[in-house]
């Protein structure tokens, strides 16, 4: 008859090293998971803050675009006003010249009437 083997409780160094390594891996994984979870809240608040800043920057950019549009419209109106003023200035210069010529003609007529010379047509 074959004798049944007796169970012996022996410590195997490789098994102990593997069990300690596996346990420490689980602990390290749990600590990492906890840190990731804890940092998610701070990152979420940072993302919210950045989102608000980007939204504020977009609003400012829209206002700047609106101001640029208004400035370009005002510049166009100023250029048109300057062109109109030049036209008015030219018209006034022509009227001044015409007035000067009319004055000379009237002075000649008056001088001719004083001298008694008949008017020429």
JSON list of N, CA, C and O in Angstrom, two decimals, residues 94-117:
[
{"chain": "A", "resi": 94, "resn": "UNK", "atom": "N", "xyz": [-14.77, 128.54, -57.89]},
{"chain": "A", "resi": 94, "resn": "UNK", "atom": "CA", "xyz": [-15.33, 128.95, -59.18]},
{"chain": "A", "resi": 94, "resn": "UNK", "atom": "C", "xyz": [-16.27, 130.14, -59.01]},
{"chain": "A", "resi": 94, "resn": "UNK", "atom": "O", "xyz": [-16.25, 131.08, -59.82]},
{"chain": "A", "resi": 95, "resn": "UNK", "atom": "N", "xyz": [-17.09, 130.09, -57.96]},
{"chain": "A", "resi": 95, "resn": "UNK", "atom": "CA", "xyz": [-18.00, 131.22, -57.70]},
{"chain": "A", "resi": 95, "resn": "UNK", "atom": "C", "xyz": [-17.23, 132.48, -57.36]},
{"chain": "A", "resi": 95, "resn": "UNK", "atom": "O", "xyz": [-17.60, 133.58, -57.79]},
{"chain": "A", "resi": 96, "resn": "UNK", "atom": "N", "xyz": [-16.15, 132.34, -56.63]},
{"chain": "A", "resi": 96, "resn": "UNK", "atom": "CA", "xyz": [-15.31, 133.49, -56.29]},
{"chain": "A", "resi": 96, "resn": "UNK", "atom": "C", "xyz": [-14.72, 134.10, -57.56]},
{"chain": "A", "resi": 96, "resn": "UNK", "atom": "O", "xyz": [-14.71, 135.32, -57.73]},
{"chain": "A", "resi": 97, "resn": "UNK", "atom": "N", "xyz": [-14.25, 133.24, -58.44]},
{"chain": "A", "resi": 97, "resn": "UNK", "atom": "CA", "xyz": [-13.69, 133.72, -59.71]},
{"chain": "A", "resi": 97, "resn": "UNK", "atom": "C", "xyz": [-14.78, 134.40, -60.54]},
{"chain": "A", "resi": 97, "resn": "UNK", "atom": "O", "xyz": [-14.55, 135.49, -61.10]},
{"chain": "A", "resi": 98, "resn": "UNK", "atom": "N", "xyz": [-15.96, 133.76, -60.60]},
{"chain": "A", "resi": 98, "resn": "UNK", "atom": "CA", "xyz": [-17.06, 134.37, -61.36]},
{"chain": "A", "resi": 98, "resn": "UNK", "atom": "C", "xyz": [-17.47, 135.70, -60.75]},
{"chain": "A", "resi": 98, "resn": "UNK", "atom": "O", "xyz": [-17.75, 136.67, -61.48]},
{"chain": "A", "resi": 99, "resn": "UNK", "atom": "N", "xyz": [-17.50, 135.78, -59.42]},
{"chain": "A", "resi": 99, "resn": "UNK", "atom": "CA", "xyz": [-17.85, 137.02, -58.75]},
{"chain": "A", "resi": 99, "resn": "UNK", "atom": "C", "xyz": [-16.82, 138.11, -59.05]},
{"chain": "A", "resi": 99, "resn": "UNK", "atom": "O", "xyz": [-17.16, 139.27, -59.29]},
{"chain": "A", "resi": 100, "resn": "UNK", "atom": "N", "xyz": [-15.57, 137.75, -59.04]},
{"chain": "A", "resi": 100, "resn": "UNK", "atom": "CA", "xyz": [-14.50, 138.71, -59.34]},
{"chain": "A", "resi": 100, "resn": "UNK", "atom": "C", "xyz": [-14.65, 139.24, -60.77]},
{"chain": "A", "resi": 100, "resn": "UNK", "atom": "O", "xyz": [-14.52, 140.44, -61.03]},
{"chain": "A", "resi": 101, "resn": "UNK", "atom": "N", "xyz": [-14.95, 138.35, -61.71]},
{"chain": "A", "resi": 101, "resn": "UNK", "atom": "CA", "xyz": [-15.12, 138.75, -63.11]},
{"chain": "A", "resi": 101, "resn": "UNK", "atom": "C", "xyz": [-16.33, 139.67, -63.23]},
{"chain": "A", "resi": 101, "resn": "UNK", "atom": "O", "xyz": [-16.29, 140.71, -63.92]},
{"chain": "A", "resi": 102, "resn": "UNK", "atom": "N", "xyz": [-17.43, 139.30, -62.53]},
{"chain": "A", "resi": 102, "resn": "UNK", "atom": "CA", "xyz": [-18.64, 140.15, -62.59]},
{"chain": "A", "resi": 102, "resn": "UNK", "atom": "C", "xyz": [-18.36, 141.53, -61.99]},
{"chain": "A", "resi": 102, "resn": "UNK", "atom": "O", "xyz": [-18.82, 142.55, -62.51]},
{"chain": "A", "resi": 103, "resn": "UNK", "atom": "N", "xyz": [-17.58, 141.58, -60.92]},
{"chain": "A", "resi": 103, "resn": "UNK", "atom": "CA", "xyz": [-17.25, 142.86, -60.30]},
{"chain": "A", "resi": 103, "resn": "UNK", "atom": "C", "xyz": [-16.44, 143.71, -61.26]},
{"chain": "A", "resi": 103, "resn": "UNK", "atom": "O", "xyz": [-16.67, 144.92, -61.40]},
{"chain": "A", "resi": 104, "resn": "UNK", "atom": "N", "xyz": [-15.46, 143.10, -61.94]},
{"chain": "A", "resi": 104, "resn": "UNK", "atom": "CA", "xyz": [-14.68, 143.85, -62.92]},
{"chain": "A", "resi": 104, "resn": "UNK", "atom": "C", "xyz": [-15.55, 144.38, -64.04]},
{"chain": "A", "resi": 104, "resn": "UNK", "atom": "O", "xyz": [-15.40, 145.54, -64.48]},
{"chain": "A", "resi": 105, "resn": "UNK", "atom": "N", "xyz": [-16.50, 143.54, -64.48]},
{"chain": "A", "resi": 105, "resn": "UNK", "atom": "CA", "xyz": [-17.40, 143.98, -65.55]},
{"chain": "A", "resi": 105, "resn": "UNK", "atom": "C", "xyz": [-18.26, 145.14, -65.07]},
{"chain": "A", "resi": 105, "resn": "UNK", "atom": "O", "xyz": [-18.42, 146.16, -65.77]},
{"chain": "A", "resi": 106, "resn": "UNK", "atom": "N", "xyz": [-18.81, 145.02, -63.86]},
{"chain": "A", "resi": 106, "resn": "UNK", "atom": "CA", "xyz": [-19.64, 146.10, -63.31]},
{"chain": "A", "resi": 106, "resn": "UNK", "atom": "C", "xyz": [-18.82, 147.37, -63.11]},
{"chain": "A", "resi": 106, "resn": "UNK", "atom": "O", "xyz": [-19.32, 148.48, -63.36]},
{"chain": "A", "resi": 107, "resn": "UNK", "atom": "N", "xyz": [-17.58, 147.23, -62.66]},
{"chain": "A", "resi": 107, "resn": "UNK", "atom": "CA", "xyz": [-16.73, 148.41, -62.49]},
{"chain": "A", "resi": 107, "resn": "UNK", "atom": "C", "xyz": [-16.48, 149.09, -63.83]},
{"chain": "A", "resi": 107, "resn": "UNK", "atom": "O", "xyz": [-16.48, 150.32, -63.93]},
{"chain": "A", "resi": 108, "resn": "UNK", "atom": "N", "xyz": [-16.28, 148.30, -64.88]},
{"chain": "A", "resi": 108, "resn": "UNK", "atom": "CA", "xyz": [-16.08, 148.88, -66.22]},
{"chain": "A", "resi": 108, "resn": "UNK", "atom": "C", "xyz": [-17.34, 149.59, -66.70]},
{"chain": "A", "resi": 108, "resn": "UNK", "atom": "O", "xyz": [-17.27, 150.67, -67.29]},
{"chain": "A", "resi": 109, "resn": "UNK", "atom": "N", "xyz": [-18.49, 148.94, -66.41]},
{"chain": "A", "resi": 109, "resn": "UNK", "atom": "CA", "xyz": [-19.76, 149.57, -66.83]},
{"chain": "A", "resi": 109, "resn": "UNK", "atom": "C", "xyz": [-19.95, 150.88, -66.09]},
{"chain": "A", "resi": 109, "resn": "UNK", "atom": "O", "xyz": [-20.30, 151.91, -66.70]},
{"chain": "A", "resi": 110, "resn": "UNK", "atom": "N", "xyz": [-19.72, 150.86, -64.77]},
{"chain": "A", "resi": 110, "resn": "UNK", "atom": "CA", "xyz": [-19.89, 152.08, -63.98]},
{"chain": "A", "resi": 110, "resn": "UNK", "atom": "C", "xyz": [-18.89, 153.16, -64.43]},
{"chain": "A", "resi": 110, "resn": "UNK", "atom": "O", "xyz": [-19.22, 154.35, -64.52]},
{"chain": "A", "resi": 111, "resn": "UNK", "atom": "N", "xyz": [-17.68, 152.74, -64.70]},
{"chain": "A", "resi": 111, "resn": "UNK", "atom": "CA", "xyz": [-16.68, 153.71, -65.16]},
{"chain": "A", "resi": 111, "resn": "UNK", "atom": "C", "xyz": [-17.08, 154.28, -66.52]},
{"chain": "A", "resi": 111, "resn": "UNK", "atom": "O", "xyz": [-16.91, 155.48, -66.79]},
{"chain": "A", "resi": 112, "resn": "UNK", "atom": "N", "xyz": [-17.65, 153.44, -67.37]},
{"chain": "A", "resi": 112, "resn": "UNK", "atom": "CA", "xyz": [-18.09, 153.91, -68.67]},
{"chain": "A", "resi": 112, "resn": "UNK", "atom": "C", "xyz": [-19.27, 154.85, -68.57]},
{"chain": "A", "resi": 112, "resn": "UNK", "atom": "O", "xyz": [-19.39, 155.82, -69.33]},
{"chain": "A", "resi": 113, "resn": "UNK", "atom": "N", "xyz": [-20.17, 154.60, -67.63]},
{"chain": "A", "resi": 113, "resn": "UNK", "atom": "CA", "xyz": [-21.33, 155.49, -67.44]},
{"chain": "A", "resi": 113, "resn": "UNK", "atom": "C", "xyz": [-20.88, 156.84, -66.88]},
{"chain": "A", "resi": 113, "resn": "UNK", "atom": "O", "xyz": [-21.46, 157.86, -67.19]},
{"chain": "A", "resi": 114, "resn": "UNK", "atom": "N", "xyz": [-19.88, 156.80, -66.02]},
{"chain": "A", "resi": 114, "resn": "UNK", "atom": "CA", "xyz": [-19.37, 158.08, -65.48]},
{"chain": "A", "resi": 114, "resn": "UNK", "atom": "C", "xyz": [-18.71, 158.91, -66.59]},
{"chain": "A", "resi": 114, "resn": "UNK", "atom": "O", "xyz": [-18.81, 160.11, -66.61]},
{"chain": "A", "resi": 115, "resn": "UNK", "atom": "N", "xyz": [-18.03, 158.21, -67.44]},
{"chain": "A", "resi": 115, "resn": "UNK", "atom": "CA", "xyz": [-17.35, 158.92, -68.51]},
{"chain": "A", "resi": 115, "resn": "UNK", "atom": "C", "xyz": [-18.32, 159.35, -69.61]},
{"chain": "A", "resi": 115, "resn": "UNK", "atom": "O", "xyz": [-17.99, 160.13, -70.49]},
{"chain": "A", "resi": 116, "resn": "UNK", "atom": "N", "xyz": [-19.53, 158.83, -69.57]},
{"chain": "A", "resi": 116, "resn": "UNK", "atom": "CA", "xyz": [-20.53, 159.20, -70.56]},
{"chain": "A", "resi": 116, "resn": "UNK", "atom": "C", "xyz": [-20.46, 158.37, -71.80]},
{"chain": "A", "resi": 116, "resn": "UNK", "atom": "O", "xyz": [-21.09, 158.70, -72.81]},
{"chain": "A", "resi": 117, "resn": "UNK", "atom": "N", "xyz": [-19.74, 157.31, -71.81]},
{"chain": "A", "resi": 117, "resn": "UNK", "atom": "CA", "xyz": [-19.66, 156.47, -73.00]},
{"chain": "A", "resi": 117, "resn": "UNK", "atom": "C", "xyz": [-20.89, 155.57, -73.06]},
{"chain": "A", "resi": 117, "resn": "UNK", "atom": "O", "xyz": [-21.41, 155.12, -72.05]}
]
